[in-house]
């Protein structure tokens, strides 16, 4: 009677390890990392800014769900799902201001463009990629700056007044020099023609001539200061309004 052959222990162990390896490799096959900018992105109020994001290793993300949201309340900034932009899921303050650049989505690279940047946009953003049940995300930071943040009112006034003072000094020196030369050269002619010309023609005070020259220059400078103050108050008012009505 022939004896039945039994599988050896090493062969069973090898089969078990092979199945385990196949299961682990299949579970990790769809995994990836999401990479965003390492340093804060800076933008000026009223301009547009781009927030890049990609997956590594790169692969086609057309069929994935891609989006940006803002912590801590997970307000949706932009959402891409089922091959379309889901505008209805956006937070009210971002509707009509965002655009997903998908030129390189076949390589796993996308960029979110935000138009008309506001002060309230400053802070953290989170980009995520979701492939079925697997999701990874990356955080990034946006810095919003005032276009006139580098100019303080004191510096602006100094820049406006300094040219005026220099021009006033230059005009005064030129006038004094001409007056001195003309007094010596034309003294005889002026005395002979005193009935025709005003004898005080060359004795007009220097400050009157200077004032006559400076006033047309001061007008644009004063207008510049007024425009700066108006623009600064408007930006500050816009920022306060965004804080009162974030949505």
CSV table of C-alpha atoms in Angstrom, one decimal:
chain,number,residue,atom,x,y,z
A,1,UNK,CA,0.0,0.0,0.0
A,2,UNK,CA,1.5,3.2,-1.2
A,3,UNK,CA,2.0,5.8,1.4
A,4,UNK,CA,0.6,9.3,0.9
A,5,UNK,CA,3.1,12.1,0.5
A,6,UNK,CA,2.9,15.0,2.9
A,7,UNK,CA,4.1,18.5,2.1
A,8,UNK,CA,7.3,19.3,3.9
A,9,UNK,CA,7.5,22.1,6.5
A,10,UNK,CA,10.0,24.2,4.6
A,11,UNK,CA,7.8,24.3,1.5
A,12,UNK,CA,4.7,25.4,3.6
A,13,UNK,CA,6.8,28.1,5.3
A,14,UNK,CA,8.0,29.4,1.9
A,15,UNK,CA,4.5,29.5,0.6
A,16,UNK,CA,3.2,31.4,3.6
A,17,UNK,CA,6.0,34.0,3.4
A,18,UNK,CA,5.4,34.4,-0.3
A,19,UNK,CA,1.7,35.1,0.2
A,20,UNK,CA,2.5,37.5,3.1
A,21,UNK,CA,5.0,39.4,0.9
A,22,UNK,CA,2.5,39.7,-2.0
A,23,UNK,CA,-0.2,41.0,0.4
A,24,UNK,CA,2.2,43.6,1.9
A,25,UNK,CA,3.4,44.7,-1.5
A,26,UNK,CA,-0.1,45.1,-2.8
A,27,UNK,CA,-1.2,47.1,0.2
A,28,UNK,CA,1.8,49.5,-0.3
A,29,UNK,CA,1.5,49.7,-4.1
A,30,UNK,CA,-0.9,52.7,-4.0
A,31,UNK,CA,0.9,54.7,-1.3
A,32,UNK,CA,2.6,58.0,-1.9
A,33,UNK,CA,3.8,61.1,-0.2
A,34,UNK,CA,2.5,64.7,-0.7
A,35,UNK,CA,5.1,67.4,-0.9
A,36,UNK,CA,4.5,71.1,-0.7
A,37,UNK,CA,6.7,74.2,-0.4
A,38,UNK,CA,9.1,74.2,2.5
A,39,UNK,CA,9.2,77.9,3.0
A,40,UNK,CA,6.3,80.4,3.5
A,41,UNK,CA,4.9,81.8,0.3
A,42,UNK,CA,4.6,85.6,0.2
A,43,UNK,CA,2.0,87.7,-1.6
A,44,UNK,CA,0.8,91.3,-1.7
A,45,UNK,CA,-2.7,92.4,-1.0
A,46,UNK,CA,-4.7,92.5,-4.2
A,47,UNK,CA,-2.3,90.3,-6.2
A,48,UNK,CA,-2.6,86.6,-7.0
A,49,UNK,CA,-0.5,83.8,-5.5
A,50,UNK,CA,0.1,80.2,-6.5
A,51,UNK,CA,0.4,77.3,-4.0
A,52,UNK,CA,2.1,74.3,-5.6
A,53,UNK,CA,1.7,70.7,-4.5
A,54,UNK,CA,2.8,67.3,-5.8
A,55,UNK,CA,2.9,63.6,-5.0
A,56,UNK,CA,6.0,61.4,-4.8
A,57,UNK,CA,6.7,59.2,-6.5
A,58,UNK,CA,5.0,61.0,-9.4
A,59,UNK,CA,2.1,59.4,-11.1
A,60,UNK,CA,-1.1,60.3,-12.9
A,61,UNK,CA,-3.5,62.0,-10.4
A,62,UNK,CA,-6.3,62.6,-12.8
A,63,UNK,CA,-8.6,60.1,-11.1
A,64,UNK,CA,-7.7,61.2,-7.6
A,65,UNK,CA,-9.4,63.6,-5.3
A,66,UNK,CA,-7.2,66.7,-4.9
A,67,UNK,CA,-8.0,69.7,-2.7
A,68,UNK,CA,-6.9,72.5,-0.4
A,69,UNK,CA,-8.5,73.3,3.0
A,70,UNK,CA,-7.6,75.6,5.9
A,71,UNK,CA,-7.2,74.4,9.4
A,72,UNK,CA,-8.4,74.2,12.1
A,73,UNK,CA,-12.0,74.1,10.8
A,74,UNK,CA,-11.3,72.4,7.5
A,75,UNK,CA,-12.8,75.2,5.4
A,76,UNK,CA,-12.6,74.0,1.7
A,77,UNK,CA,-10.5,76.4,-0.4
A,78,UNK,CA,-10.7,74.3,-3.6
A,79,UNK,CA,-11.8,70.7,-4.4
A,80,UNK,CA,-11.1,68.6,-7.4
A,81,UNK,CA,-13.0,65.3,-7.6
A,82,UNK,CA,-14.3,62.9,-10.4
A,83,UNK,CA,-12.3,64.9,-12.9
A,84,UNK,CA,-14.1,68.2,-12.2
A,85,UNK,CA,-13.7,71.2,-9.9
A,86,UNK,CA,-16.4,71.1,-7.2
A,87,UNK,CA,-17.1,74.8,-6.8
A,88,UNK,CA,-20.2,74.1,-4.7
A,89,UNK,CA,-18.1,72.7,-1.8
A,90,UNK,CA,-15.9,75.8,-1.5
A,91,UNK,CA,-16.0,78.2,1.5
A,92,UNK,CA,-17.9,81.4,0.5
A,93,UNK,CA,-14.9,83.7,0.8
A,94,UNK,CA,-13.0,81.7,-1.9
A,95,UNK,CA,-15.7,81.3,-4.5
A,96,UNK,CA,-14.7,82.8,-7.8
A,97,UNK,CA,-11.2,83.5,-6.5
A,98,UNK,CA,-9.5,80.1,-7.0
A,99,UNK,CA,-8.3,78.1,-10.0
A,100,UNK,CA,-6.6,74.7,-10.1
A,101,UNK,CA,-3.8,74.5,-12.6
A,102,UNK,CA,-3.9,70.9,-13.9
A,103,UNK,CA,-1.3,71.1,-16.8
A,104,UNK,CA,1.0,68.6,-15.0
A,105,UNK,CA,-1.6,66.5,-13.2
A,106,UNK,CA,-0.6,63.5,-15.2
A,107,UNK,CA,2.7,63.7,-13.4
A,108,UNK,CA,1.1,64.2,-10.0
A,109,UNK,CA,1.7,68.0,-9.9
A,110,UNK,CA,-1.0,70.6,-9.3
A,111,UNK,CA,-1.0,74.3,-8.4
A,112,UNK,CA,-3.7,76.3,-6.7
A,113,UNK,CA,-4.0,79.9,-7.9
A,114,UNK,CA,-5.7,82.4,-5.6
A,115,UNK,CA,-6.7,85.8,-7.1
A,116,UNK,CA,-7.3,89.1,-5.3
A,117,UNK,CA,-5.4,88.1,-2.2
A,118,UNK,CA,-6.8,89.4,1.1
A,119,UNK,CA,-5.4,89.9,4.6
A,120,UNK,CA,-7.6,87.1,5.8
A,121,UNK,CA,-5.9,84.6,3.4
A,122,UNK,CA,-2.7,84.7,5.6
A,123,UNK,CA,-2.0,81.6,7.5
A,124,UNK,CA,-1.9,77.8,7.0
A,125,UNK,CA,-3.2,75.8,4.0
A,126,UNK,CA,-3.3,72.0,3.6
A,127,UNK,CA,-3.1,70.2,0.3
A,128,UNK,CA,-4.2,66.6,0.1
A,129,UNK,CA,-4.4,63.8,-2.5
A,130,UNK,CA,-6.9,60.9,-2.0
A,131,UNK,CA,-6.7,57.7,-4.0
A,132,UNK,CA,-9.7,55.6,-3.0
A,133,UNK,CA,-9.3,55.1,0.8
A,134,UNK,CA,-5.7,56.2,0.9
A,135,UNK,CA,-5.0,59.9,1.6
A,136,UNK,CA,-1.9,62.0,2.3
A,137,UNK,CA,-1.5,65.7,2.8
A,138,UNK,CA,1.1,68.5,3.2
A,139,UNK,CA,0.9,71.8,5.0
A,140,UNK,CA,2.1,75.2,3.7
A,141,UNK,CA,1.9,78.8,4.9
A,142,UNK,CA,1.0,82.0,3.1
A,143,UNK,CA,2.2,85.4,4.2
A,144,UNK,CA,0.2,88.4,3.1
A,145,UNK,CA,1.9,91.8,3.1
A,146,UNK,CA,0.9,95.5,2.6
A,147,UNK,CA,2.4,96.9,-0.6
A,148,UNK,CA,3.5,99.9,1.4
A,149,UNK,CA,4.8,97.9,4.4
A,150,UNK,CA,8.3,99.2,3.9
A,151,UNK,CA,7.3,102.9,3.9
A,152,UNK,CA,6.4,104.4,7.2
A,153,UNK,CA,4.6,107.8,7.3
A,154,UNK,CA,7.7,109.4,8.9
A,155,UNK,CA,10.0,108.2,6.0
A,156,UNK,CA,7.5,109.3,3.4
A,157,UNK,CA,7.3,112.8,4.9
A,158,UNK,CA,11.1,113.0,5.1
A,159,UNK,CA,11.4,111.9,1.5
A,160,UNK,CA,8.8,114.6,0.5
A,161,UNK,CA,10.3,117.4,2.5
A,162,UNK,CA,14.0,116.8,1.9
A,163,UNK,CA,13.9,117.6,-1.9
A,164,UNK,CA,11.9,120.8,-1.1
A,165,UNK,CA,14.5,122.0,1.4
A,166,UNK,CA,17.4,121.2,-1.0
A,167,UNK,CA,15.6,123.0,-3.8
A,168,UNK,CA,14.9,126.0,-1.6
A,169,UNK,CA,18.5,126.3,-0.6
A,170,UNK,CA,19.7,126.0,-4.2
A,171,UNK,CA,17.3,128.6,-5.5
A,172,UNK,CA,18.3,131.0,-2.7
A,173,UNK,CA,22.0,130.6,-3.3
A,174,UNK,CA,21.6,131.1,-7.1
A,175,UNK,CA,19.4,134.2,-6.5
A,176,UNK,CA,21.9,135.7,-4.1
A,177,UNK,CA,24.8,135.1,-6.5
A,178,UNK,CA,23.0,136.7,-9.4
A,179,UNK,CA,21.9,139.6,-7.3
A,180,UNK,CA,25.5,140.2,-6.1
A,181,UNK,CA,26.9,140.1,-9.7
A,182,UNK,CA,24.1,142.3,-11.2
A,183,UNK,CA,24.5,144.9,-8.5
A,184,UNK,CA,28.1,145.6,-9.4
A,185,UNK,CA,27.7,145.3,-13.1
A,186,UNK,CA,24.5,147.2,-13.8
A,187,UNK,CA,24.7,149.8,-11.1
A,188,UNK,CA,25.3,152.6,-13.6
A,189,UNK,CA,22.6,151.5,-16.0
A,190,UNK,CA,20.1,151.2,-13.2
A,191,UNK,CA,20.9,154.7,-12.0
A,192,UNK,CA,20.5,156.1,-15.5
A,193,UNK,CA,17.2,154.3,-16.1
A,194,UNK,CA,15.7,154.7,-12.6
A,195,UNK,CA,12.7,156.5,-14.2
A,196,UNK,CA,11.9,153.6,-16.3
A,197,UNK,CA,12.7,150.7,-14.0
A,198,UNK,CA,11.7,150.1,-10.4
A,199,UNK,CA,14.8,150.7,-8.3
A,200,UNK,CA,13.7,147.9,-6.0
A,201,UNK,CA,13.8,145.3,-8.9
A,202,UNK,CA,16.9,143.7,-7.7
A,203,UNK,CA,16.0,144.1,-4.0
A,204,UNK,CA,13.2,141.6,-3.9
A,205,UNK,CA,13.5,139.5,-0.8
A,206,UNK,CA,14.9,136.1,-1.5
A,207,UNK,CA,12.1,134.3,0.4
A,208,UNK,CA,9.5,135.7,-2.0
A,209,UNK,CA,11.3,134.3,-5.1
A,210,UNK,CA,11.9,131.0,-3.2
A,211,UNK,CA,8.2,130.8,-2.3
A,212,UNK,CA,7.2,131.5,-5.9
A,213,UNK,CA,9.3,128.5,-7.0
A,214,UNK,CA,8.5,126.1,-4.2
A,215,UNK,CA,4.7,126.4,-4.2
A,216,UNK,CA,4.3,124.5,-7.5
A,217,UNK,CA,6.6,121.8,-6.2
A,218,UNK,CA,4.9,121.4,-2.8
A,219,UNK,CA,1.5,120.8,-4.4
A,220,UNK,CA,2.3,117.3,-5.9
A,221,UNK,CA,4.1,116.3,-2.8
A,222,UNK,CA,1.2,117.2,-0.5
A,223,UNK,CA,-1.1,115.3,-2.9
A,224,UNK,CA,1.3,112.3,-2.7
A,225,UNK,CA,1.1,112.3,1.1
A,226,UNK,CA,-2.7,112.6,1.1
A,227,UNK,CA,-3.0,109.7,-1.4
A,228,UNK,CA,-0.7,107.5,0.8
A,229,UNK,CA,-2.8,108.2,3.9
A,230,UNK,CA,-6.0,107.5,2.0
A,231,UNK,CA,-4.7,104.2,0.6
A,232,UNK,CA,-3.3,103.1,3.9
A,233,UNK,CA,-6.7,103.7,5.7
A,234,UNK,CA,-8.5,101.9,2.9
A,235,UNK,CA,-6.3,98.8,3.3
A,236,UNK,CA,-6.7,98.9,7.0
A,237,UNK,CA,-10.5,99.3,6.7
A,238,UNK,CA,-10.5,96.3,4.3
A,239,UNK,CA,-8.6,94.2,6.8
A,240,UNK,CA,-11.0,95.1,9.6
A,241,UNK,CA,-14.0,94.4,7.5
A,242,UNK,CA,-12.6,90.9,6.6
A,243,UNK,CA,-12.1,90.2,10.3
A,244,UNK,CA,-15.7,91.2,11.1
A,245,UNK,CA,-17.1,89.2,8.1
A,246,UNK,CA,-14.8,86.3,7.5
A,247,UNK,CA,-17.4,84.4,5.5
